[in-house]
């Protein structure tokens, strides 16, 4: 493979800029442009030791730190060199240009990680965990990505693939010795495949939770005008984000902000008060409120403590129920009025006095991150993984159903399909299109 190079730090000025090279010629190229008083030539560098010296290009010189990592104990599985220079835009550009002028090729997006995959350093799902960590917006998402990147999914699925492969070999062997082996092979494989199918189902059951951990929970704050929706948003955020006045209809457009609760991202949408209005701008805001409620994972319906719902509020709730939305009733201004008996199933809150807000936030997370799933264990956070596991489960169910009535040759087709479906996750059966699509999501230098 060609030796590749690129800038691994974000564009712009900063304290440090990192340029990375990977490939058989990385050390040779580095020795042409970098020198240190500690060595006659950088080719004599001790692996994993950082050297202070001078990097000289055709146009500039800079004092830098350089480190050489020797294959195969590197991120990519190849010889790898990194330069840490001053972080000026032109400086890092010139260092990269010097690497290219001396034989390196510019790296594609994610090419360092792709080489790690191709060289057997990581699995395909490990790579997806890395990109999930880079893109994560919450602690829970970072941790889920980390577990994925450290082989949590691939190890489990590789074990199931091994069991499937064992059944394939047993059934194939029985084709040569049907009288001696077929019945026993069918019984053994059927029992083993039932166990593996249930393991896959347990894993698949985590995918809904995994989606919320990765993407966050969309929360729409909805209600009629002047019940305290914007005050609630401000209190949830801990800062004044929305304008709050006593004038009904102050909020005319949706306001979106994020908070983190127990490591999980809540994507909050404060919406315009829903009411009949002749104001054109406000009416557009009302329509957007209804759209936000429809698209949200959960709706906080804000009303006032100590009074019955009015006709307008009942109408809104009826519409939300028709959409089968998850609804949390929040009775605001509980510091001024006690809850009625029929309001006890909701949440008594005071946005102004910060009463009941923590309980409300906890309740939202508990609706989606169920207590019976261990968030520190293996969780499916990737839709591609979920779809592949569904295919594998279907193929195993078909195998179990038909193994006693169909020819072995037909059953083996289903078993191999299950194996290949799981292999699209671990990477041992993934197509080039899948691999290319995954690594195209990486940034340059990773």
GROMACS .gro file of C-alpha atoms in nm:
model
  446
    1UNK     CA    1   0.000   0.000   0.000
    2UNK     CA    2   0.104   0.362  -0.053
    3UNK     CA    3   0.226   0.562   0.243
    4UNK     CA    4  -0.050   0.809   0.330
    5UNK     CA    5  -0.035   1.142   0.511
    6UNK     CA    6  -0.276   1.410   0.627
    7UNK     CA    7  -0.344   1.668   0.897
    8UNK     CA    8  -0.510   1.509   1.200
    9UNK     CA    9  -0.609   1.823   1.391
   10UNK     CA   10  -0.901   2.055   1.307
   11UNK     CA   11  -0.851   2.336   1.057
   12UNK     CA   12  -0.759   2.672   1.204
   13UNK     CA   13  -0.490   2.821   1.425
   14UNK     CA   14  -0.406   2.648   1.751
   15UNK     CA   15  -0.128   2.559   1.988
   16UNK     CA   16  -0.043   2.231   1.816
   17UNK     CA   17  -0.098   2.085   1.470
   18UNK     CA   18  -0.057   1.711   1.412
   19UNK     CA   19   0.044   1.556   1.081
   20UNK     CA   20   0.023   1.179   1.055
   21UNK     CA   21   0.182   0.933   0.810
   22UNK     CA   22   0.120   0.558   0.776
   23UNK     CA   23   0.288   0.305   0.550
   24UNK     CA   24   0.613   0.127   0.472
   25UNK     CA   25   0.792   0.450   0.373
   26UNK     CA   26   0.672   0.663   0.666
   27UNK     CA   27   1.001   0.646   0.855
   28UNK     CA   28   1.210   0.711   0.542
   29UNK     CA   29   1.002   1.015   0.448
   30UNK     CA   30   1.016   1.148   0.804
   31UNK     CA   31   1.395   1.114   0.816
   32UNK     CA   32   1.427   1.333   0.503
   33UNK     CA   33   1.256   1.631   0.666
   34UNK     CA   34   1.313   1.586   1.041
   35UNK     CA   35   1.637   1.585   1.239
   36UNK     CA   36   1.721   1.573   1.608
   37UNK     CA   37   2.048   1.614   1.797
   38UNK     CA   38   1.980   1.284   1.972
   39UNK     CA   39   2.013   1.076   1.654
   40UNK     CA   40   2.238   1.062   1.351
   41UNK     CA   41   1.923   1.002   1.146
   42UNK     CA   42   1.559   0.964   1.242
   43UNK     CA   43   1.570   0.617   1.084
   44UNK     CA   44   1.742   0.512   1.409
   45UNK     CA   45   1.450   0.632   1.621
   46UNK     CA   46   1.339   0.412   1.908
   47UNK     CA   47   0.972   0.318   1.858
   48UNK     CA   48   0.719   0.492   2.083
   49UNK     CA   49   0.971   0.756   2.194
   50UNK     CA   50   0.906   1.123   2.122
   51UNK     CA   51   1.194   1.333   1.987
   52UNK     CA   52   1.240   1.709   1.989
   53UNK     CA   53   1.403   1.849   1.677
   54UNK     CA   54   1.373   2.053   1.360
   55UNK     CA   55   1.150   1.989   1.063
   56UNK     CA   56   1.267   2.158   0.743
   57UNK     CA   57   1.063   2.199   0.425
   58UNK     CA   58   1.144   2.384   0.101
   59UNK     CA   59   0.994   2.701   0.247
   60UNK     CA   60   0.999   2.690   0.629
   61UNK     CA   61   1.159   2.536   0.935
   62UNK     CA   62   0.985   2.463   1.265
   63UNK     CA   63   1.076   2.307   1.598
   64UNK     CA   64   0.855   2.002   1.638
   65UNK     CA   65   0.803   1.679   1.827
   66UNK     CA   66   0.818   1.355   1.628
   67UNK     CA   67   0.730   0.998   1.725
   68UNK     CA   68   0.769   0.672   1.535
   69UNK     CA   69   0.541   0.373   1.592
   70UNK     CA   70   0.668   0.045   1.452
   71UNK     CA   71   0.439  -0.204   1.276
   72UNK     CA   72   0.248  -0.411   1.363
   73UNK     CA   73   0.191  -0.259   1.709
   74UNK     CA   74   0.032   0.059   1.576
   75UNK     CA   75  -0.316   0.197   1.519
   76UNK     CA   76  -0.310   0.109   1.150
   77UNK     CA   77  -0.094  -0.203   1.175
   78UNK     CA   78   0.166  -0.025   0.958
   79UNK     CA   79   0.469   0.190   1.036
   80UNK     CA   80   0.332   0.522   1.157
   81UNK     CA   81   0.493   0.863   1.220
   82UNK     CA   82   0.335   1.168   1.379
   83UNK     CA   83   0.468   1.523   1.385
   84UNK     CA   84   0.348   1.777   1.642
   85UNK     CA   85   0.430   2.125   1.511
   86UNK     CA   86   0.308   2.474   1.592
   87UNK     CA   87  -0.057   2.499   1.502
   88UNK     CA   88  -0.059   2.775   1.241
   89UNK     CA   89  -0.263   2.701   0.928
   90UNK     CA   90   0.027   2.764   0.690
   91UNK     CA   91   0.275   2.571   0.906
   92UNK     CA   92   0.077   2.246   0.909
   93UNK     CA   93   0.001   2.285   0.539
   94UNK     CA   94   0.372   2.318   0.461
   95UNK     CA   95   0.462   2.015   0.675
   96UNK     CA   96   0.197   1.807   0.499
   97UNK     CA   97   0.321   1.931   0.161
   98UNK     CA   98   0.675   1.825   0.254
   99UNK     CA   99   0.550   1.473   0.334
  100UNK     CA  100   0.371   1.457  -0.001
  101UNK     CA  101   0.669   1.596  -0.192
  102UNK     CA  102   0.882   1.316  -0.049
  103UNK     CA  103   0.658   1.030  -0.159
  104UNK     CA  104   0.347   1.017   0.060
  105UNK     CA  105  -0.006   1.026  -0.083
  106UNK     CA  106  -0.287   1.233   0.065
  107UNK     CA  107  -0.514   1.018   0.282
  108UNK     CA  108  -0.885   0.976   0.216
  109UNK     CA  109  -1.148   1.023   0.485
  110UNK     CA  110  -1.112   0.753   0.748
  111UNK     CA  111  -0.825   0.586   0.562
  112UNK     CA  112  -0.612   0.537   0.874
  113UNK     CA  113  -0.897   0.353   1.047
  114UNK     CA  114  -0.980   0.166   0.725
  115UNK     CA  115  -0.622   0.038   0.713
  116UNK     CA  116  -0.656  -0.068   1.075
  117UNK     CA  117  -0.961  -0.273   0.971
  118UNK     CA  118  -0.794  -0.419   0.660
  119UNK     CA  119  -0.487  -0.512   0.863
  120UNK     CA  120  -0.695  -0.694   1.124
  121UNK     CA  121  -0.638  -0.445   1.406
  122UNK     CA  122  -1.010  -0.376   1.452
  123UNK     CA  123  -1.343  -0.515   1.328
  124UNK     CA  124  -1.593  -0.320   1.122
  125UNK     CA  125  -1.817  -0.261   1.423
  126UNK     CA  126  -1.513  -0.141   1.621
  127UNK     CA  127  -1.460   0.123   1.351
  128UNK     CA  128  -1.825   0.229   1.376
  129UNK     CA  129  -1.778   0.267   1.751
  130UNK     CA  130  -1.490   0.507   1.688
  131UNK     CA  131  -1.700   0.730   1.461
  132UNK     CA  132  -1.986   0.713   1.713
  133UNK     CA  133  -1.750   0.843   1.983
  134UNK     CA  134  -1.630   1.126   1.760
  135UNK     CA  135  -1.988   1.231   1.682
  136UNK     CA  136  -2.131   1.171   2.031
  137UNK     CA  137  -2.317   1.457   2.201
  138UNK     CA  138  -2.367   1.297   2.543
  139UNK     CA  139  -2.178   1.092   2.800
  140UNK     CA  140  -2.404   0.791   2.739
  141UNK     CA  141  -2.337   0.809   2.364
  142UNK     CA  142  -1.961   0.835   2.422
  143UNK     CA  143  -1.967   0.532   2.651
  144UNK     CA  144  -2.180   0.331   2.406
  145UNK     CA  145  -1.942   0.420   2.124
  146UNK     CA  146  -1.644   0.324   2.340
  147UNK     CA  147  -1.792  -0.018   2.421
  148UNK     CA  148  -1.862  -0.071   2.052
  149UNK     CA  149  -1.508   0.036   1.957
  150UNK     CA  150  -1.358  -0.207   2.211
  151UNK     CA  151  -1.527  -0.510   2.053
  152UNK     CA  152  -1.840  -0.537   2.265
  153UNK     CA  153  -2.064  -0.620   1.968
  154UNK     CA  154  -1.812  -0.794   1.744
  155UNK     CA  155  -1.694  -1.035   2.015
  156UNK     CA  156  -2.048  -1.139   2.099
  157UNK     CA  157  -2.153  -1.181   1.737
  158UNK     CA  158  -1.833  -1.361   1.643
  159UNK     CA  159  -1.917  -1.618   1.912
  160UNK     CA  160  -2.263  -1.668   1.763
  161UNK     CA  161  -2.112  -1.695   1.414
  162UNK     CA  162  -1.882  -1.969   1.543
  163UNK     CA  163  -2.183  -2.167   1.670
  164UNK     CA  164  -2.361  -2.123   1.336
  165UNK     CA  165  -2.049  -2.232   1.148
  166UNK     CA  166  -2.023  -2.539   1.369
  167UNK     CA  167  -2.383  -2.631   1.281
  168UNK     CA  168  -2.308  -2.580   0.913
  169UNK     CA  169  -2.011  -2.817   0.934
  170UNK     CA  170  -2.214  -3.078   1.124
  171UNK     CA  171  -2.499  -3.070   0.873
  172UNK     CA  172  -2.261  -3.076   0.576
  173UNK     CA  173  -2.086  -3.379   0.724
  174UNK     CA  174  -2.420  -3.552   0.767
  175UNK     CA  175  -2.477  -3.530   0.392
  176UNK     CA  176  -2.195  -3.781   0.345
  177UNK     CA  177  -2.314  -4.009   0.625
  178UNK     CA  178  -2.693  -3.957   0.645
  179UNK     CA  179  -2.776  -4.283   0.823
  180UNK     CA  180  -2.511  -4.242   1.091
  181UNK     CA  181  -2.513  -3.864   1.149
  182UNK     CA  182  -2.822  -3.688   1.013
  183UNK     CA  183  -3.069  -3.736   1.300
  184UNK     CA  184  -2.816  -3.655   1.570
  185UNK     CA  185  -2.684  -3.353   1.378
  186UNK     CA  186  -3.036  -3.215   1.336
  187UNK     CA  187  -3.117  -3.253   1.706
  188UNK     CA  188  -2.789  -3.096   1.821
  189UNK     CA  189  -2.807  -2.808   1.573
  190UNK     CA  190  -3.170  -2.732   1.645
  191UNK     CA  191  -3.099  -2.703   2.019
  192UNK     CA  192  -2.788  -2.491   1.963
  193UNK     CA  193  -2.957  -2.257   1.716
  194UNK     CA  194  -3.250  -2.196   1.952
  195UNK     CA  195  -3.004  -2.071   2.214
  196UNK     CA  196  -2.825  -1.844   1.967
  197UNK     CA  197  -3.153  -1.708   1.832
  198UNK     CA  198  -3.260  -1.607   2.182
  199UNK     CA  199  -2.923  -1.437   2.239
  200UNK     CA  200  -2.975  -1.235   1.921
  201UNK     CA  201  -3.328  -1.142   2.028
  202UNK     CA  202  -3.199  -1.013   2.362
  203UNK     CA  203  -2.943  -0.807   2.177
  204UNK     CA  204  -3.201  -0.672   1.934
  205UNK     CA  205  -3.428  -0.572   2.222
  206UNK     CA  206  -3.164  -0.318   2.327
  207UNK     CA  207  -3.178  -0.135   1.992
  208UNK     CA  208  -3.461   0.101   2.091
  209UNK     CA  209  -3.274   0.205   2.403
  210UNK     CA  210  -2.954   0.223   2.201
  211UNK     CA  211  -3.115   0.461   1.955
  212UNK     CA  212  -3.208   0.702   2.233
  213UNK     CA  213  -2.861   0.675   2.387
  214UNK     CA  214  -2.698   0.757   2.054
  215UNK     CA  215  -2.939   1.015   1.912
  216UNK     CA  216  -3.095   1.159   2.228
  217UNK     CA  217  -3.462   1.196   2.323
  218UNK     CA  218  -3.669   1.457   2.141
  219UNK     CA  219  -3.890   1.639   2.394
  220UNK     CA  220  -4.160   1.887   2.286
  221UNK     CA  221  -4.292   2.131   2.547
  222UNK     CA  222  -4.655   2.192   2.448
  223UNK     CA  223  -4.958   2.371   2.590
  224UNK     CA  224  -5.185   2.667   2.545
  225UNK     CA  225  -5.054   3.021   2.567
  226UNK     CA  226  -4.922   3.162   2.897
  227UNK     CA  227  -4.906   2.843   3.106
  228UNK     CA  228  -4.528   2.869   3.159
  229UNK     CA  229  -4.373   2.665   2.876
  230UNK     CA  230  -4.089   2.909   2.816
  231UNK     CA  231  -4.028   2.943   3.188
  232UNK     CA  232  -4.002   2.564   3.205
  233UNK     CA  233  -3.749   2.559   2.920
  234UNK     CA  234  -3.537   2.822   3.095
  235UNK     CA  235  -3.546   2.629   3.422
  236UNK     CA  236  -3.457   2.301   3.252
  237UNK     CA  237  -3.161   2.473   3.083
  238UNK     CA  238  -3.057   2.664   3.392
  239UNK     CA  239  -3.039   2.991   3.196
  240UNK     CA  240  -3.263   3.249   3.033
  241UNK     CA  241  -3.301   3.119   2.677
  242UNK     CA  242  -3.665   3.201   2.596
  243UNK     CA  243  -3.831   3.539   2.645
  244UNK     CA  244  -4.085   3.525   2.927
  245UNK     CA  245  -4.361   3.784   2.966
  246UNK     CA  246  -4.718   3.796   3.095
  247UNK     CA  247  -4.837   3.861   2.738
  248UNK     CA  248  -4.996   3.554   2.579
  249UNK     CA  249  -4.831   3.455   2.251
  250UNK     CA  250  -4.480   3.582   2.332
  251UNK     CA  251  -4.319   3.266   2.188
  252UNK     CA  252  -4.394   3.258   1.816
  253UNK     CA  253  -4.145   3.001   1.691
  254UNK     CA  254  -3.996   2.677   1.817
  255UNK     CA  255  -3.680   2.710   2.026
  256UNK     CA  256  -3.449   2.408   2.036
  257UNK     CA  257  -3.186   2.346   2.303
  258UNK     CA  258  -3.011   2.041   2.450
  259UNK     CA  259  -2.948   1.929   2.805
  260UNK     CA  260  -2.793   1.616   2.949
  261UNK     CA  261  -2.965   1.409   3.217
  262UNK     CA  262  -2.784   1.106   3.363
  263UNK     CA  263  -2.557   1.116   3.059
  264UNK     CA  264  -2.849   1.105   2.814
  265UNK     CA  265  -2.917   1.391   2.571
  266UNK     CA  266  -3.259   1.556   2.588
  267UNK     CA  267  -3.341   1.761   2.278
  268UNK     CA  268  -3.586   2.018   2.409
  269UNK     CA  269  -3.829   2.208   2.186
  270UNK     CA  270  -4.018   2.499   2.337
  271UNK     CA  271  -4.319   2.571   2.117
  272UNK     CA  272  -4.562   2.855   2.063
  273UNK     CA  273  -4.874   2.850   2.275
  274UNK     CA  274  -5.151   2.667   2.091
  275UNK     CA  275  -5.459   2.886   2.053
  276UNK     CA  276  -5.687   3.038   1.792
  277UNK     CA  277  -5.528   3.357   1.658
  278UNK     CA  278  -5.564   3.596   1.367
  279UNK     CA  279  -5.196   3.698   1.390
  280UNK     CA  280  -5.029   3.548   1.082
  281UNK     CA  281  -4.687   3.504   1.244
  282UNK     CA  282  -4.829   3.353   1.562
  283UNK     CA  283  -5.052   3.116   1.364
  284UNK     CA  284  -4.745   2.981   1.183
  285UNK     CA  285  -4.585   2.924   1.524
  286UNK     CA  286  -4.893   2.734   1.641
  287UNK     CA  287  -4.871   2.505   1.336
  288UNK     CA  288  -4.506   2.444   1.409
  289UNK     CA  289  -4.596   2.356   1.767
  290UNK     CA  290  -4.828   2.081   1.647
  291UNK     CA  291  -4.563   1.955   1.403
  292UNK     CA  292  -4.301   1.950   1.680
  293UNK     CA  293  -4.534   1.750   1.902
  294UNK     CA  294  -4.593   1.497   1.624
  295UNK     CA  295  -4.220   1.447   1.560
  296UNK     CA  296  -4.113   1.434   1.926
  297UNK     CA  297  -4.043   1.114   2.120
  298UNK     CA  298  -4.231   1.253   2.420
  299UNK     CA  299  -4.450   1.557   2.486
  300UNK     CA  300  -4.446   1.754   2.810
  301UNK     CA  301  -4.797   1.894   2.818
  302UNK     CA  302  -4.789   2.199   3.043
  303UNK     CA  303  -5.101   2.322   3.216
  304UNK     CA  304  -5.174   2.487   3.550
  305UNK     CA  305  -5.212   2.325   3.888
  306UNK     CA  306  -5.537   2.369   4.072
  307UNK     CA  307  -5.772   2.398   3.775
  308UNK     CA  308  -5.944   2.163   3.533
  309UNK     CA  309  -5.828   2.139   3.173
  310UNK     CA  310  -6.022   2.376   2.951
  311UNK     CA  311  -6.182   2.279   2.621
  312UNK     CA  312  -5.880   2.393   2.418
  313UNK     CA  313  -5.641   2.181   2.624
  314UNK     CA  314  -5.867   1.875   2.601
  315UNK     CA  315  -5.873   1.919   2.224
  316UNK     CA  316  -5.491   1.929   2.207
  317UNK     CA  317  -5.457   1.618   2.423
  318UNK     CA  318  -5.710   1.436   2.206
  319UNK     CA  319  -5.502   1.515   1.898
  320UNK     CA  320  -5.184   1.397   2.069
  321UNK     CA  321  -5.350   1.074   2.182
  322UNK     CA  322  -5.458   1.007   1.825
  323UNK     CA  323  -5.092   1.033   1.728
  324UNK     CA  324  -5.015   0.775   2.004
  325UNK     CA  325  -4.765   1.014   2.158
  326UNK     CA  326  -4.604   0.955   2.495
  327UNK     CA  327  -4.731   1.237   2.714
  328UNK     CA  328  -4.613   1.368   3.049
  329UNK     CA  329  -4.859   1.601   3.219
  330UNK     CA  330  -4.681   1.886   3.399
  331UNK     CA  331  -4.898   2.098   3.630
  332UNK     CA  332  -4.713   2.426   3.656
  333UNK     CA  333  -4.744   2.694   3.928
  334UNK     CA  334  -4.787   2.433   4.202
  335UNK     CA  335  -4.634   2.686   4.443
  336UNK     CA  336  -4.956   2.888   4.406
  337UNK     CA  337  -5.218   2.612   4.383
  338UNK     CA  338  -5.236   2.253   4.508
  339UNK     CA  339  -5.302   1.969   4.265
  340UNK     CA  340  -5.656   1.849   4.218
  341UNK     CA  341  -5.728   1.484   4.294
  342UNK     CA  342  -5.737   1.399   3.921
  343UNK     CA  343  -5.399   1.565   3.867
  344UNK     CA  344  -5.203   1.338   4.101
  345UNK     CA  345  -5.073   1.115   3.817
  346UNK     CA  346  -4.893   1.410   3.661
  347UNK     CA  347  -4.600   1.614   3.788
  348UNK     CA  348  -4.641   1.909   4.018
  349UNK     CA  349  -4.388   2.169   3.909
  350UNK     CA  350  -4.308   2.532   3.949
  351UNK     CA  351  -4.088   2.661   3.669
  352UNK     CA  352  -4.026   2.986   3.855
  353UNK     CA  353  -3.941   2.824   4.189
  354UNK     CA  354  -3.761   2.519   4.040
  355UNK     CA  355  -3.993   2.275   4.212
  356UNK     CA  356  -4.029   1.922   4.073
  357UNK     CA  357  -3.794   1.988   3.779
  358UNK     CA  358  -3.539   1.718   3.864
  359UNK     CA  359  -3.815   1.458   3.903
  360UNK     CA  360  -3.956   1.561   3.565
  361UNK     CA  361  -3.619   1.521   3.393
  362UNK     CA  362  -3.563   1.181   3.555
  363UNK     CA  363  -3.908   1.066   3.446
  364UNK     CA  364  -3.835   1.151   3.082
  365UNK     CA  365  -3.516   0.945   3.080
  366UNK     CA  366  -3.682   0.655   3.264
  367UNK     CA  367  -3.951   0.634   2.995
  368UNK     CA  368  -3.690   0.540   2.735
  369UNK     CA  369  -3.384   0.405   2.914
  370UNK     CA  370  -3.557   0.116   3.084
  371UNK     CA  371  -3.433  -0.014   3.416
  372UNK     CA  372  -3.414  -0.376   3.294
  373UNK     CA  373  -3.137  -0.293   3.045
  374UNK     CA  374  -2.788  -0.246   3.179
  375UNK     CA  375  -2.654   0.068   3.009
  376UNK     CA  376  -2.299  -0.050   3.077
  377UNK     CA  377  -2.347  -0.374   2.883
  378UNK     CA  378  -2.359  -0.448   2.510
  379UNK     CA  379  -2.628  -0.234   2.349
  380UNK     CA  380  -2.720  -0.198   1.983
  381UNK     CA  381  -2.695   0.171   1.893
  382UNK     CA  382  -2.656   0.133   1.517
  383UNK     CA  383  -2.957   0.088   1.287
  384UNK     CA  384  -2.747  -0.107   1.036
  385UNK     CA  385  -2.657  -0.354   1.308
  386UNK     CA  386  -3.021  -0.390   1.414
  387UNK     CA  387  -3.134  -0.467   1.059
  388UNK     CA  388  -2.860  -0.726   1.010
  389UNK     CA  389  -2.950  -0.898   1.339
  390UNK     CA  390  -3.318  -0.907   1.234
  391UNK     CA  391  -3.216  -1.088   0.915
  392UNK     CA  392  -3.007  -1.336   1.113
  393UNK     CA  393  -3.295  -1.406   1.355
  394UNK     CA  394  -3.538  -1.465   1.067
  395UNK     CA  395  -3.296  -1.704   0.897
  396UNK     CA  396  -3.237  -1.897   1.220
  397UNK     CA  397  -3.612  -1.921   1.286
  398UNK     CA  398  -3.663  -2.058   0.935
  399UNK     CA  399  -3.383  -2.310   0.989
  400UNK     CA  400  -3.530  -2.430   1.319
  401UNK     CA  401  -3.875  -2.460   1.163
  402UNK     CA  402  -3.766  -2.650   0.850
  403UNK     CA  403  -3.470  -2.858   0.971
  404UNK     CA  404  -3.689  -3.164   1.031
  405UNK     CA  405  -3.895  -3.139   0.711
  406UNK     CA  406  -3.671  -2.993   0.439
  407UNK     CA  407  -3.358  -3.140   0.276
  408UNK     CA  408  -3.035  -3.048   0.452
  409UNK     CA  409  -2.914  -2.860   0.142
  410UNK     CA  410  -3.207  -2.614   0.172
  411UNK     CA  411  -3.156  -2.560   0.544
  412UNK     CA  412  -2.788  -2.485   0.490
  413UNK     CA  413  -2.883  -2.189   0.268
  414UNK     CA  414  -3.069  -2.028   0.558
  415UNK     CA  415  -2.786  -2.098   0.799
  416UNK     CA  416  -2.529  -1.941   0.570
  417UNK     CA  417  -2.753  -1.638   0.524
  418UNK     CA  418  -2.764  -1.593   0.902
  419UNK     CA  419  -2.384  -1.621   0.919
  420UNK     CA  420  -2.334  -1.365   0.640
  421UNK     CA  421  -2.584  -1.121   0.797
  422UNK     CA  422  -2.386  -1.114   1.120
  423UNK     CA  423  -2.064  -1.095   0.919
  424UNK     CA  424  -2.181  -0.763   0.775
  425UNK     CA  425  -2.148  -0.627   1.130
  426UNK     CA  426  -1.819  -0.786   1.230
  427UNK     CA  427  -1.676  -0.724   0.884
  428UNK     CA  428  -1.576  -1.079   0.789
  429UNK     CA  429  -1.854  -1.091   0.528
  430UNK     CA  430  -1.907  -0.722   0.455
  431UNK     CA  431  -1.928  -0.601   0.097
  432UNK     CA  432  -1.699  -0.331  -0.039
  433UNK     CA  433  -1.997  -0.093  -0.063
  434UNK     CA  434  -2.070  -0.131   0.311
  435UNK     CA  435  -1.704  -0.081   0.402
  436UNK     CA  436  -1.668   0.225   0.177
  437UNK     CA  437  -1.987   0.382   0.313
  438UNK     CA  438  -1.880   0.339   0.676
  439UNK     CA  439  -1.535   0.493   0.633
  440UNK     CA  440  -1.667   0.780   0.423
  441UNK     CA  441  -1.830   0.910   0.743
  442UNK     CA  442  -1.491   0.965   0.909
  443UNK     CA  443  -1.303   1.291   0.910
  444UNK     CA  444  -0.963   1.333   0.746
  445UNK     CA  445  -0.675   1.214   0.961
  446UNK     CA  446  -0.867   0.947   1.150
   0.00000   0.00000   0.00000
